[in-house]
Short mmCIF file of C-alpha atoms in Angstrom, two decimals:
data_model
loop_
_atom_site.label_atom_id
_atom_site.label_comp_id
_atom_site.label_asym_id
_atom_site.label_seq_id
_atom_site.Cartn_x
_atom_site.Cartn_y
_atom_site.Cartn_z
CA MET A 1076 49.60 11.51 24.44
CA LYS A 1077 47.41 9.54 26.84
CA GLY A 1078 46.31 13.01 28.37
CA PHE A 1079 45.29 14.35 24.80
CA VAL A 1080 43.19 11.33 23.96
CA LEU A 1081 41.46 11.56 27.38
CA SER A 1082 40.80 15.33 26.81
CA VAL A 1083 39.29 14.28 23.28
CA ILE A 1084 37.11 11.71 24.86
CA VAL A 1085 35.91 14.06 27.61
CA SER A 1086 35.11 16.70 25.01
CA ILE A 1087 33.11 14.30 22.71
CA SER A 1088 31.21 13.02 25.90
CA GLY A 1089 30.40 16.49 26.74
CA LEU A 1090 29.22 17.42 23.28
CA SER A 1091 27.26 14.34 23.08
CA ALA A 1092 25.48 14.90 26.49
CA SER A 1093 24.81 18.60 25.41
CA ALA A 1094 23.31 17.37 22.11
CA GLN A 1095 21.09 14.86 23.77
CA SER A 1096 19.88 17.64 26.14
CA SER A 1097 19.28 19.97 23.27
CA LEU A 1098 17.27 17.30 21.58
CA GLN A 1099 15.40 16.38 24.55
CA GLU A 1100 14.48 19.95 25.16
CA MET A 1101 13.26 20.53 21.64
CA LEU A 1102 11.14 17.49 21.68
CA ASP A 1103 9.64 18.61 25.19
CA GLU A 1104 8.99 22.08 23.72
CA TYR A 1105 7.25 20.98 20.56
CA HIS A 1106 5.63 17.88 22.34
CA MET A 1107 7.05 15.34 19.98
CA PHE A 1108 7.15 11.68 20.73
CA ASN A 1109 6.18 12.12 24.40
CA HIS A 1110 3.22 9.76 24.32
CA LEU A 1111 2.65 6.33 22.68
CA ASP A 1112 -0.48 4.73 21.74
CA ALA A 1113 -1.26 1.29 20.50
CA SER A 1114 -4.30 0.27 18.28
CA LEU A 1115 -6.17 -2.88 17.08
CA THR A 1116 -7.98 -2.04 13.78
CA LEU A 1117 -10.88 -3.61 12.06
CA GLY A 1118 -12.48 -2.73 8.97
CA THR A 1119 -12.45 -2.77 5.19
CA THR A 1120 -8.50 -2.62 5.17
CA GLY A 1121 -8.66 -6.04 7.22
CA ILE A 1122 -7.41 -6.82 10.53
CA GLY A 1123 -4.42 -4.84 11.79
CA PHE A 1124 -2.53 -2.81 14.34
CA ASP A 1125 -0.76 0.50 14.60
CA VAL A 1126 1.12 2.73 16.97
CA ALA A 1127 0.83 6.42 17.28
CA THR A 1128 2.84 9.26 18.69
CA PRO A 1129 2.63 13.07 18.80
CA VAL A 1130 4.49 15.15 16.41
CA GLY A 1131 3.56 18.46 17.68
CA ASP A 1132 0.46 19.84 19.17
CA TYR A 1133 -1.74 19.22 16.11
CA ALA A 1134 -0.63 16.21 14.77
CA GLN A 1135 0.34 12.57 15.32
CA LEU A 1136 2.22 9.85 13.35
CA ARG A 1137 0.58 6.70 12.94
CA VAL A 1138 2.41 3.55 11.55
CA GLY A 1139 0.88 -0.01 11.30
CA TYR A 1140 0.09 -3.14 9.37
CA ALA A 1141 -3.12 -4.52 8.14
CA PHE A 1142 -4.16 -7.77 6.38
CA MET A 1143 -7.50 -9.38 5.12
CA PRO A 1144 -8.09 -12.72 6.37
CA SER A 1145 -8.37 -15.39 4.02
CA TYR A 1146 -11.85 -16.56 2.81
CA HIS A 1147 -12.84 -18.43 -0.35
CA LYS A 1148 -15.49 -17.63 -2.86
CA SER A 1149 -16.63 -20.04 -5.64
CA MET A 1150 -17.11 -19.04 -9.20
CA TYR A 1151 -18.01 -21.22 -12.19
CA PHE A 1152 -17.10 -21.31 -15.87
CA GLY A 1153 -18.82 -23.25 -18.44
CA VAL A 1154 -16.89 -25.71 -20.60
CA GLN A 1155 -17.88 -26.11 -24.28
CA VAL A 1156 -16.63 -27.33 -27.68
CA GLY A 1157 -16.32 -24.63 -30.28
CA ASP A 1158 -16.93 -20.95 -30.09
CA LYS A 1159 -20.61 -21.11 -29.57
CA PRO A 1160 -22.64 -22.42 -26.79
CA GLU A 1161 -25.18 -25.21 -27.63
CA SER A 1162 -28.40 -25.87 -25.98
CA LYS A 1163 -28.75 -29.00 -24.34
CA TYR A 1164 -32.68 -28.90 -24.98
CA ASP A 1165 -34.72 -28.74 -28.10
CA ALA A 1166 -37.70 -26.50 -28.68
CA ASN A 1167 -40.08 -29.24 -26.87
CA GLY A 1168 -37.79 -29.30 -23.68
CA ASN A 1169 -36.24 -32.84 -24.69
CA ARG A 1170 -32.57 -33.41 -23.97
CA VAL A 1171 -30.20 -33.38 -26.89
CA GLU A 1172 -26.61 -34.49 -27.35
CA THR A 1173 -24.34 -31.67 -27.88
CA LYS A 1174 -20.72 -31.51 -29.31
CA PHE A 1175 -19.52 -31.23 -25.72
CA ASP A 1176 -21.53 -34.51 -24.80
CA ARG A 1177 -19.84 -36.32 -27.64
CA MET A 1178 -16.22 -35.17 -26.81
CA ALA A 1179 -16.85 -35.76 -22.98
CA GLY A 1180 -17.94 -39.29 -23.74
CA ALA A 1181 -14.86 -39.91 -25.81
CA LEU A 1182 -12.43 -38.27 -23.44
CA ASN A 1183 -14.00 -40.40 -20.70
CA GLN A 1184 -13.27 -43.60 -22.63
CA ILE A 1185 -9.67 -42.25 -23.28
CA THR A 1186 -8.74 -40.96 -19.80
CA GLY A 1187 -11.31 -42.76 -17.59
CA TYR A 1188 -12.15 -39.43 -16.00
CA LYS A 1189 -15.67 -37.84 -15.92
CA VAL A 1190 -15.62 -34.53 -17.82
CA GLU A 1191 -17.78 -32.04 -16.21
CA ASP A 1192 -19.54 -29.18 -18.30
CA GLN A 1193 -18.33 -26.46 -15.90
CA VAL A 1194 -15.00 -25.72 -13.89
CA GLU A 1195 -15.22 -24.29 -10.37
CA MET A 1196 -12.77 -21.57 -9.43
CA ILE A 1197 -12.06 -20.53 -5.97
CA GLY A 1198 -11.28 -16.75 -5.42
CA MET A 1199 -9.57 -15.32 -2.32
CA PRO A 1200 -8.30 -11.97 -1.09
CA THR A 1201 -4.42 -11.67 -0.59
CA TYR A 1202 -3.98 -8.15 0.15
CA ASN A 1203 -1.92 -6.76 3.08
CA ASN A 1204 -0.48 -3.24 3.58
CA LEU A 1205 2.17 -1.41 5.57
CA LYS A 1206 0.45 1.82 6.54
CA VAL A 1207 2.04 5.29 7.25
CA LEU A 1208 -0.51 8.07 8.15
CA VAL A 1209 -0.41 11.50 9.88
CA ASP A 1210 -3.54 12.58 11.79
CA VAL A 1211 -4.20 16.20 11.99
CA PHE A 1212 -6.27 17.66 14.66
CA PRO A 1213 -7.48 21.02 13.34
CA PHE A 1214 -9.52 22.01 16.41
CA GLN A 1215 -7.14 22.07 19.43
CA GLN A 1216 -9.97 22.52 21.95
CA ASP A 1217 -11.78 19.38 20.51
CA ARG A 1218 -9.32 16.56 19.58
CA ARG A 1219 -12.02 14.26 18.73
CA TRP A 1220 -11.98 15.02 15.04
CA HIS A 1221 -8.99 14.43 12.86
CA VAL A 1222 -8.06 14.63 9.13
CA THR A 1223 -5.72 11.99 7.85
CA ALA A 1224 -3.25 11.68 5.01
CA GLY A 1225 -0.66 9.20 4.25
CA PHE A 1226 -0.26 6.00 2.26
CA PHE A 1227 -0.59 2.25 2.01
CA LEU A 1228 2.12 0.16 0.72
CA GLY A 1229 1.93 -3.60 -0.12
CA PRO A 1230 2.02 -6.33 -2.85
CA SER A 1231 0.38 -5.40 -6.12
CA ARG A 1232 -1.73 -8.48 -6.12
CA ILE A 1233 -4.66 -8.00 -3.75
CA ALA A 1234 -6.57 -11.19 -4.88
CA LYS A 1235 -6.27 -14.48 -6.72
CA ALA A 1236 -8.43 -17.27 -8.13
CA TYR A 1237 -7.45 -20.88 -9.03
CA ASN A 1238 -9.33 -23.93 -10.00
CA ALA A 1239 -10.79 -26.30 -7.38
CA THR A 1240 -8.96 -29.44 -7.12
CA GLU A 1241 -12.18 -31.47 -8.07
CA ALA A 1242 -12.00 -29.63 -11.64
CA MET A 1243 -8.46 -31.19 -12.38
CA PRO A 1244 -9.94 -34.26 -14.24
CA THR A 1245 -12.04 -31.81 -16.52
CA LEU A 1246 -9.12 -29.49 -17.15
CA MET A 1247 -6.83 -32.48 -17.80
CA ALA A 1248 -9.43 -33.84 -20.46
CA VAL A 1249 -9.70 -30.25 -22.14
CA SER A 1250 -5.77 -30.17 -22.50
CA ILE A 1251 -5.75 -33.57 -23.99
CA TYR A 1252 -8.43 -32.80 -26.38
CA ASN A 1253 -6.79 -29.59 -27.64
CA THR A 1254 -3.44 -31.19 -27.77
CA MET A 1255 -4.86 -33.96 -29.91
CA ARG A 1256 -6.80 -31.55 -32.07
CA GLU A 1257 -3.36 -29.39 -32.80
CA LYS A 1258 -1.36 -32.59 -33.59
CA THR A 1259 -3.92 -34.02 -35.73
CA LEU A 1260 -4.62 -30.81 -37.78
CA ALA A 1261 -0.84 -30.27 -38.08
CA SER A 1262 -0.32 -33.80 -39.64
CA TYR A 1263 -3.31 -33.52 -41.89
CA GLU A 1264 -2.24 -30.17 -43.26
CA SER A 1265 1.26 -31.25 -44.04
CA GLY A 1266 -0.17 -33.58 -46.65
CA TRP A 1267 0.20 -37.30 -47.30
CA PRO A 1268 2.06 -39.20 -46.20
CA TYR A 1269 0.87 -37.85 -42.86
CA PRO A 1270 3.50 -37.49 -40.10
CA PRO A 1271 2.36 -39.63 -37.14
CA VAL A 1272 -0.12 -38.10 -34.49
CA ILE A 1273 0.78 -40.35 -31.89
CA SER A 1274 3.79 -42.76 -31.49
CA VAL A 1275 3.96 -45.51 -28.78
CA GLY A 1276 7.11 -47.55 -29.33
CA THR A 1277 7.00 -49.02 -32.84
CA TRP A 1278 3.33 -48.30 -33.43
CA ALA A 1279 2.18 -44.92 -34.88
CA LEU A 1280 -1.04 -43.36 -35.89
CA THR A 1281 -0.63 -42.56 -39.59
CA GLU A 1282 -3.66 -44.14 -41.29
CA GLN A 1283 -4.71 -41.86 -43.91
CA ASP A 1284 -8.69 -42.31 -43.54
CA VAL A 1285 -8.32 -42.17 -39.73
CA ILE A 1286 -6.34 -38.79 -39.63
CA ALA A 1287 -8.52 -37.32 -42.26
CA ASP A 1288 -11.64 -38.18 -40.60
CA LEU A 1289 -10.32 -36.89 -37.09
CA ALA A 1290 -9.12 -33.79 -38.77
CA GLU A 1291 -12.53 -33.17 -40.38
CA ARG A 1292 -14.21 -33.65 -37.11
CA PHE A 1293 -11.82 -31.39 -35.02
CA ILE A 1294 -12.19 -28.52 -37.76
CA ARG A 1295 -15.92 -29.06 -37.50
CA TYR A 1296 -15.92 -29.08 -33.77
CA GLY A 1297 -13.46 -26.40 -32.78
CA ARG A 1298 -11.43 -26.16 -29.64
CA MET A 1299 -12.55 -26.97 -26.29
CA GLY A 1300 -12.39 -24.42 -23.55
CA MET A 1301 -14.26 -22.12 -21.11
CA HIS A 1302 -16.01 -19.36 -22.72
CA VAL A 1303 -15.36 -16.23 -20.33
CA GLY A 1304 -16.53 -13.39 -22.71
CA ASP A 1305 -15.72 -11.88 -26.10
CA TYR A 1306 -12.83 -9.74 -27.35
CA ASP A 1307 -13.51 -6.26 -28.85
CA ASP A 1308 -13.74 -7.71 -32.38
CA GLY A 1309 -16.55 -10.08 -31.21
CA THR A 1310 -14.47 -13.18 -31.10
CA PRO A 1311 -14.77 -15.41 -28.07
CA TYR A 1312 -12.32 -15.55 -25.34
CA MET A 1313 -11.97 -19.40 -24.62
CA MET A 1314 -9.75 -19.86 -21.60
CA GLU A 1315 -7.59 -23.03 -21.67
CA PRO A 1316 -5.53 -24.57 -19.01
CA GLY A 1317 -1.83 -23.75 -18.78
CA ASP A 1318 1.07 -25.98 -19.17
CA ASP A 1319 0.50 -27.20 -15.59
CA GLY A 1320 -3.24 -28.01 -16.45
CA MET A 1321 -4.63 -25.36 -14.24
CA VAL A 1322 -6.35 -22.14 -14.68
CA ARG A 1323 -5.56 -19.08 -12.71
CA ALA A 1324 -6.40 -15.29 -12.38
CA GLU A 1325 -4.85 -12.44 -10.30
CA VAL A 1326 -6.41 -9.19 -9.48
CA LYS A 1327 -3.62 -6.53 -9.34
CA THR A 1328 -3.32 -2.67 -8.48
CA ASN A 1329 -0.58 -0.17 -7.65
CA ALA A 1330 1.68 -1.26 -4.76
CA PHE A 1331 1.67 2.40 -3.46
CA LYS A 1332 -1.67 3.59 -2.60
CA PRO A 1333 -2.31 7.19 -1.09
CA TYR A 1334 -4.88 7.63 1.49
CA LEU A 1335 -6.95 10.46 2.49
CA GLY A 1336 -9.55 10.43 5.23
CA LEU A 1337 -11.52 11.88 7.98
CA GLY A 1338 -11.90 10.58 11.49
CA TYR A 1339 -13.67 10.84 14.87
CA GLY A 1340 -12.72 9.45 18.28
CA GLY A 1341 -13.14 9.57 22.00
CA ARG A 1342 -13.00 7.68 25.35
CA LEU A 1343 -14.14 4.21 25.23
CA LEU A 1344 -14.77 4.26 28.95
CA LYS A 1345 -16.20 7.32 30.92
CA ASN A 1346 -13.64 8.75 33.13
CA ASN A 1347 -10.93 6.55 31.62
CA ASP A 1348 -8.21 8.03 29.44
CA LYS A 1349 -6.27 4.84 28.85
CA PHE A 1350 -8.96 3.36 26.38
CA HIS A 1351 -10.25 5.17 23.35
CA ILE A 1352 -12.28 4.22 20.19
CA ALA A 1353 -11.92 6.04 16.89
CA VAL A 1354 -13.63 5.47 13.40
CA ASP A 1355 -11.90 6.42 10.22
CA LEU A 1356 -13.52 7.08 6.93
CA GLY A 1357 -11.54 7.69 3.71
CA ALA A 1358 -10.21 6.49 0.49
CA MET A 1359 -7.30 4.48 -0.58
CA PHE A 1360 -6.40 5.77 -4.13
CA TRP A 1361 -5.43 2.75 -6.36
CA GLY A 1362 -4.26 4.87 -9.26
CA GLY A 1363 -7.18 3.40 -11.65
CA SER A 1364 -9.42 0.41 -11.52
CA PRO A 1365 -7.83 -2.97 -10.61
CA ARG A 1366 -6.62 -5.34 -13.43
CA ILE A 1367 -7.81 -9.01 -13.45
CA ILE A 1368 -5.34 -11.01 -15.47
CA THR A 1369 -5.55 -14.64 -16.18
CA HIS A 1370 -2.69 -16.98 -16.48
CA GLU A 1371 -2.94 -16.58 -20.43
CA GLY A 1372 -2.15 -12.78 -19.83
CA VAL A 1373 -5.64 -11.58 -20.86
CA ASP A 1374 -6.98 -8.60 -18.67
CA LEU A 1375 -10.59 -9.29 -18.20
CA THR A 1376 -11.13 -5.50 -17.30
CA LYS A 1377 -9.76 -4.22 -20.57
CA ASP A 1378 -9.47 -7.16 -23.23
CA VAL A 1379 -12.82 -8.93 -22.75
CA SER A 1380 -16.57 -7.91 -22.67
CA ASN A 1381 -19.93 -9.76 -22.29
CA ILE A 1382 -18.74 -11.74 -19.13
CA SER A 1383 -21.73 -13.52 -17.80
CA GLY A 1384 -22.54 -14.80 -14.49
CA LYS A 1385 -20.85 -14.01 -11.12
CA VAL A 1386 -17.54 -13.56 -12.84
CA GLY A 1387 -18.99 -10.80 -14.98
CA ASP A 1388 -20.51 -9.06 -11.84
CA TYR A 1389 -17.08 -9.29 -10.14
CA VAL A 1390 -15.28 -7.74 -13.28
CA SER A 1391 -17.86 -4.96 -13.54
CA LEU A 1392 -17.55 -4.30 -9.86
CA ALA A 1393 -13.73 -3.99 -10.10
CA LYS A 1394 -14.06 -1.52 -13.01
CA THR A 1395 -16.13 0.79 -10.83
CA PHE A 1396 -13.69 1.06 -7.85
CA LYS A 1397 -10.93 3.54 -8.86
CA VAL A 1398 -10.50 4.09 -5.17
CA PHE A 1399 -11.04 1.62 -2.39
CA PRO A 1400 -13.33 2.75 0.45
CA VAL A 1401 -11.96 2.61 3.77
CA LEU A 1402 -14.06 2.28 6.97
CA ASP A 1403 -11.91 1.40 10.00
CA VAL A 1404 -12.66 1.14 13.72
CA ARG A 1405 -9.54 1.58 15.89
CA PHE A 1406 -9.54 0.26 19.63
CA VAL A 1407 -6.82 2.43 21.10
CA TYR A 1408 -4.64 1.83 24.36
CA HIS A 1409 -2.80 4.90 25.65
CA ILE A 1410 0.59 3.37 26.83
CA PHE A 1411 2.18 6.40 28.14
#
């Protein structure tokens, strides 16, 4: 029995060695995986690295990772009361009090916070991708040119925006105003005797004249929020803080992004085959324009129009980019 087991082990070892030898011969014959290059990449896909190895005489497989460094860009939304903006100046250029001014003064007395007429939002890129690419060298006698196909794979969110810390008092005041408005109108519409709008211990705000006066004012003034743009039917989109008192937005696209491009490379140093440089120019296909979705679920690229200011410029720019232009420079080191 021991002799049989030993013969089986010897046979398996022989087959394994034979298979390894055949595999190695095949790899050598077709020049596959017999070299390895490492690269540092810089460009529109961010900062990254990749490794490359031949998969025949005319192609190489390149696998890597790239990310966009974090940086901040400020955007501003105006805060207003009601669905129509009011001018702060009359025909003679004199400063006049608006509904927002009156509400801001009242909220300042209630909360102790100064309510600003605009909210700063901070935008930043968040995209990062794994990349799997195949470089094809169509001219065997001139391997400086290559055509590349493959894909990038990463999170669907490629950028985000959120309110600055300094905007929190204003957003808190907006939430308090709108909550008071909802409670007052609900109490008023239920009819007399009015349910209490505010209850603190044994005290409750139920006075008929007070609630009726507040309701009339709230109806006349409208809700408070940030006028971002208009819906297709012409009604304004007034963005309001979420349950956590913040406003946010995300830029999203497909997680899987095919790539097609053209490249050119050569020696970085004369008479030195260890260091090379290559430039890749191509397109990352997003599968349509990116979507910009607020914390309220509104897509600014599809649901809203007439967006003004820098935010409108960014939304218009996002709509035009159905593909992402790629321009990367690779600094290549030939390991073996």
